[in-house]
Coordinates of C-alpha atoms and ligand atoms in Angstrom, one line a residue:
M6 CA 29.6 -9.7 -20.6
L7 CA 29.4 -13.2 -22.1
L8 CA 26.4 -15.4 -21.1
T9 CA 28.6 -18.0 -19.4
E10 CA 30.6 -15.3 -17.6
T11 CA 27.4 -13.9 -16.1
A12 CA 26.1 -17.4 -15.2
D13 CA 29.4 -18.1 -13.4
K14 CA 29.3 -14.8 -11.5
I15 CA 25.7 -15.4 -10.4
K16 CA 26.5 -18.9 -9.3
G17 CA 29.7 -17.8 -7.5
M18 CA 27.8 -14.9 -5.8
E19 CA 30.0 -12.3 -7.4
I20 CA 26.7 -11.0 -8.7
R21 CA 24.3 -11.3 -5.8
G22 CA 21.0 -9.9 -4.4
A23 CA 17.8 -11.0 -5.9
G24 CA 17.2 -7.8 -7.9
R25 CA 20.7 -7.5 -9.2
I26 CA 20.7 -11.2 -10.2
A27 CA 17.6 -10.6 -12.3
R28 CA 18.9 -7.5 -14.0
A29 CA 22.3 -9.2 -14.8
A30 CA 20.5 -12.3 -16.2
V31 CA 18.3 -10.3 -18.6
E32 CA 21.3 -8.2 -19.7
A33 CA 23.1 -11.4 -20.5
L34 CA 20.1 -12.7 -22.5
K35 CA 20.2 -9.4 -24.5
G36 CA 23.9 -9.8 -25.3
H37 CA 23.4 -13.5 -26.2
A38 CA 20.4 -12.7 -28.5
L39 CA 22.4 -10.0 -30.3
S40 CA 25.4 -12.3 -30.8
F41 CA 23.3 -14.9 -32.7
E42 CA 24.6 -15.4 -36.2
G43 CA 23.2 -17.1 -39.2
G44 CA 20.3 -19.4 -38.7
D45 CA 16.5 -19.5 -38.8
L46 CA 14.0 -18.5 -36.2
Q47 CA 13.8 -22.1 -34.9
K48 CA 17.5 -22.2 -34.3
F49 CA 17.4 -18.8 -32.6
R50 CA 14.6 -20.1 -30.3
E51 CA 16.7 -23.1 -29.3
W52 CA 19.8 -20.9 -28.8
M53 CA 17.8 -18.6 -26.5
E54 CA 16.0 -21.4 -24.6
D55 CA 19.4 -23.0 -23.8
A56 CA 20.7 -19.7 -22.5
A57 CA 17.5 -19.1 -20.4
E58 CA 17.9 -22.6 -18.9
L59 CA 21.6 -22.0 -18.1
L60 CA 20.8 -18.7 -16.3
V61 CA 17.7 -20.1 -14.4
Q62 CA 19.8 -23.0 -13.1
T63 CA 22.5 -20.8 -11.5
R64 CA 20.6 -20.1 -8.3
P65 CA 17.5 -22.0 -7.5
T66 CA 15.7 -19.8 -4.9
A67 CA 15.6 -16.2 -6.0
V68 CA 12.3 -16.1 -8.0
S69 CA 13.3 -12.8 -9.5
L70 CA 15.6 -14.8 -11.8
P71 CA 13.0 -17.1 -13.5
N72 CA 10.4 -14.3 -13.5
A73 CA 12.8 -11.9 -15.3
V74 CA 14.0 -14.5 -17.8
H75 CA 10.3 -15.6 -18.4
Y76 CA 9.4 -11.9 -19.1
V77 CA 12.1 -11.5 -21.7
M78 CA 11.6 -14.9 -23.3
I79 CA 7.9 -14.1 -24.0
G80 CA 9.5 -11.8 -26.7
L81 CA 10.1 -14.9 -28.8
K82 CA 6.4 -15.6 -29.1
G83 CA 4.7 -14.2 -32.1
A84 CA 8.0 -13.0 -33.8
G85 CA 8.1 -13.7 -37.5
S86 CA 11.8 -13.4 -37.9
V87 CA 15.1 -13.5 -36.0
G88 CA 15.4 -9.7 -36.3
E89 CA 11.9 -9.2 -34.9
A90 CA 12.5 -11.6 -32.0
Q91 CA 15.8 -9.9 -31.2
A92 CA 14.2 -6.4 -31.3
E93 CA 11.3 -7.5 -29.0
M94 CA 13.7 -9.2 -26.5
V95 CA 16.0 -6.2 -26.4
R96 CA 12.9 -4.0 -25.7
R97 CA 11.8 -6.3 -22.9
V98 CA 15.3 -6.4 -21.3
E99 CA 15.5 -2.6 -21.3
R100 CA 12.0 -2.3 -19.9
F101 CA 12.7 -4.9 -17.2
V102 CA 15.9 -3.2 -16.1
R103 CA 14.3 0.3 -16.0
D104 CA 11.2 -0.9 -14.2
S105 CA 13.3 -2.9 -11.7
I106 CA 15.4 0.2 -10.8
N107 CA 12.3 2.3 -10.6
A108 CA 10.6 -0.3 -8.4
V109 CA 13.4 -0.2 -5.8
D110 CA 13.2 3.7 -5.7
R111 CA 9.4 3.5 -5.3
I112 CA 9.7 0.9 -2.5
G113 CA 12.1 3.3 -0.8
E114 CA 9.6 6.1 -0.9
I115 CA 6.7 3.9 0.3
G116 CA 8.8 2.1 2.9
A117 CA 10.2 5.4 4.3
R118 CA 6.7 6.4 5.2
H119 CA 6.5 3.4 7.6
I120 CA 9.6 4.5 9.4
S121 CA 9.1 7.1 12.2
D122 CA 11.4 9.8 13.4
G123 CA 13.5 8.3 16.2
D124 CA 13.1 4.6 15.0
V125 CA 15.7 2.0 15.6
I126 CA 15.7 -0.4 12.7
L127 CA 17.1 -3.9 12.4
T128 CA 18.1 -5.2 8.9
H129 CA 19.5 -8.6 7.9
C130 CA 21.7 -9.3 4.9
N131 CA 22.1 -6.8 2.1
S132 CA 18.9 -6.0 0.3
E133 CA 18.7 -3.1 -2.1
A134 CA 15.0 -2.8 -1.5
A135 CA 15.2 -2.8 2.3
L136 CA 18.1 -0.4 2.2
A137 CA 16.2 1.9 -0.1
C138 CA 13.5 2.4 2.6
I139 CA 16.1 3.1 5.3
L140 CA 18.2 5.5 3.1
K141 CA 15.1 7.3 2.0
A142 CA 14.0 7.8 5.6
G143 CA 17.4 9.3 6.4
Q144 CA 17.3 11.5 3.3
V145 CA 13.9 13.0 4.3
G146 CA 15.5 14.0 7.6
K147 CA 14.2 11.2 9.9
D148 CA 16.5 10.6 12.9
I149 CA 17.1 6.9 12.7
E150 CA 19.5 4.3 14.0
V151 CA 20.2 0.9 12.4
F152 CA 21.3 -2.5 13.7
A153 CA 22.8 -4.6 10.9
T154 CA 23.7 -8.2 11.2
E155 CA 27.0 -9.8 10.1
V156 CA 25.2 -12.5 8.0
R157 CA 27.3 -15.7 8.2
P158 CA 28.8 -17.2 6.2
Q159 CA 29.1 -14.7 3.3
N160 CA 29.2 -11.6 5.5
Q161 CA 26.9 -9.5 3.3
G162 CA 26.4 -7.3 6.4
L163 CA 29.7 -5.7 5.6
L164 CA 28.2 -4.3 2.3
T165 CA 25.2 -3.0 4.3
I166 CA 27.2 -1.2 6.9
R167 CA 29.4 0.4 4.2
T168 CA 26.3 1.8 2.5
L169 CA 24.8 3.0 5.8
N170 CA 28.1 4.5 6.8
D171 CA 28.4 6.4 3.5
A172 CA 24.9 7.8 4.0
G173 CA 25.9 9.0 7.5
I174 CA 23.4 6.8 9.3
K175 CA 24.2 5.8 12.8
T176 CA 24.7 2.0 12.6
N177 CA 25.4 -0.9 15.0
F178 CA 27.1 -4.0 13.6
I179 CA 26.2 -7.2 15.4
V180 CA 26.8 -10.9 15.0
D181 CA 23.7 -12.8 13.9
S182 CA 23.1 -14.5 17.2
A183 CA 22.9 -11.1 19.0
V184 CA 19.5 -10.3 17.6
R185 CA 17.5 -11.7 20.5
H186 CA 19.7 -9.7 22.9
F187 CA 18.9 -6.4 21.2
I188 CA 15.3 -7.0 20.0
N189 CA 13.7 -5.0 22.7
S190 CA 15.6 -1.9 21.6
I191 CA 14.4 -2.3 18.0
D192 CA 11.2 -0.5 16.8
L193 CA 11.1 -2.1 13.3
V194 CA 12.7 -4.9 11.3
I195 CA 13.1 -4.4 7.6
V196 CA 14.4 -7.1 5.3
G197 CA 14.4 -7.9 1.6
A198 CA 13.1 -11.1 -0.1
D199 CA 14.3 -13.6 -2.6
A200 CA 10.8 -15.0 -3.1
V201 CA 7.3 -14.4 -1.8
A202 CA 4.9 -17.4 -1.9
V203 CA 1.2 -17.1 -2.6
N204 CA 0.4 -17.6 1.1
G205 CA 2.5 -14.6 2.0
A206 CA 5.4 -16.6 3.4
V207 CA 8.8 -14.9 2.5
V208 CA 12.0 -16.7 1.6
N209 CA 15.0 -14.6 2.5
K210 CA 18.6 -14.9 3.7
I211 CA 19.2 -17.7 6.3
G212 CA 18.5 -16.3 9.7
T213 CA 15.6 -14.1 8.7
A214 CA 13.0 -16.6 10.1
Q215 CA 14.7 -16.6 13.5
I216 CA 14.7 -12.8 13.6
A217 CA 11.0 -12.7 12.6
L218 CA 10.3 -15.1 15.5
A219 CA 12.2 -12.9 18.0
A220 CA 10.4 -9.8 16.6
H221 CA 7.0 -11.6 16.9
E222 CA 7.6 -12.5 20.5
A223 CA 8.8 -9.0 21.3
R224 CA 5.8 -7.4 19.3
T225 CA 8.2 -5.6 17.1
N226 CA 7.0 -4.8 13.6
F227 CA 8.4 -6.8 10.8
I228 CA 8.4 -5.4 7.3
V229 CA 9.5 -7.0 4.0
A230 CA 10.6 -4.9 1.0
A231 CA 10.1 -6.8 -2.2
E232 CA 9.5 -5.9 -5.9
T233 CA 6.5 -7.6 -7.5
Y234 CA 8.8 -9.8 -9.6
K235 CA 9.9 -11.6 -6.5
F236 CA 6.5 -13.1 -6.0
A237 CA 6.4 -16.7 -7.0
P238 CA 3.6 -17.6 -9.5
R239 CA 4.2 -21.4 -9.3
T240 CA 3.3 -21.4 -5.6
I241 CA -0.3 -20.9 -6.7
L242 CA -0.3 -24.6 -7.7
G243 CA 1.3 -25.6 -4.4
E244 CA 4.9 -25.8 -5.8
L245 CA 7.4 -25.2 -3.0
I246 CA 10.3 -22.8 -3.4
R247 CA 13.6 -24.7 -3.4
I248 CA 16.0 -23.6 -0.7
E249 CA 19.5 -23.4 -2.0
E250 CA 22.2 -25.3 0.0
R251 CA 25.7 -24.2 -0.9
D252 CA 29.1 -25.8 -0.4
A253 CA 30.2 -26.7 3.1
S254 CA 33.5 -24.9 2.5
E255 CA 31.7 -21.6 2.8
V256 CA 31.0 -22.4 6.5
L257 CA 34.1 -24.4 7.6
N258 CA 37.6 -24.6 6.3
P259 CA 37.8 -27.9 4.3
E260 CA 41.1 -28.7 6.2
V261 CA 39.2 -28.6 9.5
S262 CA 36.3 -30.6 8.0
K263 CA 38.7 -33.3 6.8
G264 CA 39.6 -34.0 10.4
L265 CA 36.0 -34.4 11.4
P266 CA 34.7 -37.4 9.5
H267 CA 31.5 -37.7 11.5
V268 CA 30.5 -34.1 11.1
R269 CA 28.4 -33.0 8.1
V270 CA 28.5 -29.2 7.6
R271 CA 25.1 -27.9 6.4
N272 CA 24.8 -24.6 4.5
P273 CA 21.3 -23.6 3.6
V274 CA 21.3 -20.1 2.2
F275 CA 17.7 -19.1 2.8
D276 CA 14.8 -19.8 5.1
V277 CA 11.1 -19.3 5.2
T278 CA 9.4 -16.8 7.3
P279 CA 5.7 -17.6 7.8
A280 CA 3.1 -14.9 6.9
A281 CA 2.0 -14.8 10.5
F282 CA 5.2 -13.1 11.5
I283 CA 5.1 -10.4 8.8
D284 CA 3.2 -7.2 9.3
L285 CA 3.6 -5.7 5.8
I286 CA 5.2 -6.3 2.4
I287 CA 6.2 -3.2 0.6
T288 CA 6.1 -3.5 -3.1
E289 CA 6.4 -0.8 -5.8
R290 CA 2.6 -1.0 -6.2
G291 CA 2.0 -0.2 -2.6
A292 CA 2.2 -1.9 0.8
I293 CA 0.1 -5.0 1.3
P294 CA -0.5 -7.4 4.2
P295 CA 1.1 -10.8 3.3
S296 CA -2.4 -12.3 2.9
L297 CA -2.7 -10.3 -0.4
A298 CA 0.3 -11.9 -2.1
Y299 CA -2.2 -13.8 -4.4
L300 CA -3.4 -10.4 -5.8
I301 CA 0.1 -9.4 -6.8
I302 CA 0.7 -12.7 -8.6
C303 CA -2.6 -12.5 -10.5
E304 CA -3.0 -8.8 -11.1
Y305 CA 0.5 -7.6 -11.6
L306 CA 2.4 -10.6 -12.8
G307 CA -0.6 -11.7 -14.8
W308 CA -0.6 -15.4 -13.7
G309 CA -4.0 -16.7 -12.8
I310 CA -4.9 -20.4 -12.4
E311 CA -6.1 -20.5 -16.0
E312 CA -2.6 -19.3 -17.3
F313 CA -1.0 -22.1 -15.3
H314 CA -3.3 -24.6 -16.7
K315 CA -2.5 -23.4 -20.2
A316 CA 1.2 -23.1 -19.6
F317 CA 1.6 -26.5 -18.1
Q318 CA -1.2 -28.1 -20.2
I319 CA -3.0 -29.2 -17.1
D320 CA -6.6 -30.3 -17.6
D321 CA -9.2 -31.5 -15.2
K322 CA -8.3 -35.1 -16.2
N323 CA -4.6 -35.1 -15.5
Q324 CA -5.1 -33.0 -12.4
E325 CA -6.9 -36.0 -10.7
Ligands
LIG416 P1 17.6 -7.3 -3.0 C1 19.9 -11.7 -1.1 O1 20.3 -12.9 -1.4 C2 19.4 -11.5 0.3 O2 18.8 -12.6 0.8 C3 18.6 -10.3 0.2 O3 17.7 -10.1 1.3 C4 17.8 -10.6 -1.1 O4 18.8 -11.2 -1.9 C5 17.1 -9.5 -1.7 O5 18.0 -8.5 -2.2 P2 21.8 -13.3 -1.8 O6 22.0 -13.1 -3.3 O7 17.0 -7.8 -4.3 O8 22.8 -12.5 -1.0 O9 16.6 -6.5 -2.2 O10 21.9 -14.8 -1.5 O11 18.9 -6.5 -3.2

């Protein structure tokens, strides 16, 4: 697929889900790198940097996207020729895709251990990682039942109920606003993540924070399934994760909006669930309490404060 085609599909949400977006973006980088013709290493660098920028700008919230692109772009460093840089980038793309798929499987195995026989689970949106936990629990013979939300305005809940139905898992489909009504029948909430901040706060599909609040009040466990590349390194320096707001037409027919000049339709796509409402984050490296998000960023993603200072040329003077 051409770079621009992938970028358009990510932007238009034809390709969606934080993990899938990351894998599609690096595959697009690979195709783009291999289609480079004639030119020196400097030209190749610029060609790849423009491509990386285009991809990263498609959706601003899912940190998996810049993390994956960053991982592949490191392949440019230290290369002595275009051929060397291409080979290293291809190697990194293939490794990222393989590791990402393995990470989801591993999360499924770890997450399933936190699901007990007889549990009623609530999930929101359509997360590969969250579904991996639920599906694995079903595969190992646990008798489970799921409540899946509709997920206005894009209705990703339909994807979720299809997957659960295909796996033969007993599923209840509810509108988003029915969560509070059913929360006392739920044993465990499992959702995915688009980004995890250093303080353990989780950015996920709009509505997640409300569900977490209801679960917190009802003392229902709330688990997040997130690969390590969804942890946001820049939050170490206090940078906030940008919440994408999409077009109003996704929420209300423009013909209806036209007749309501005093009404502004708002369409934020994600919200932030505070760490205090989260019991556990399941990563492919193991389950952690949200307070250990810093460890993942430093130890597994390799970003410590020193790396930031180097990368953004921060010194003590300009930090004042
Ligand atoms: P996986 C999705 O975002 C949802 O918010 C979902 O919970 C999250 O990505 C993680 O999905 P969107 O692309 O990577 O639907 O676990 O806006 O599949």
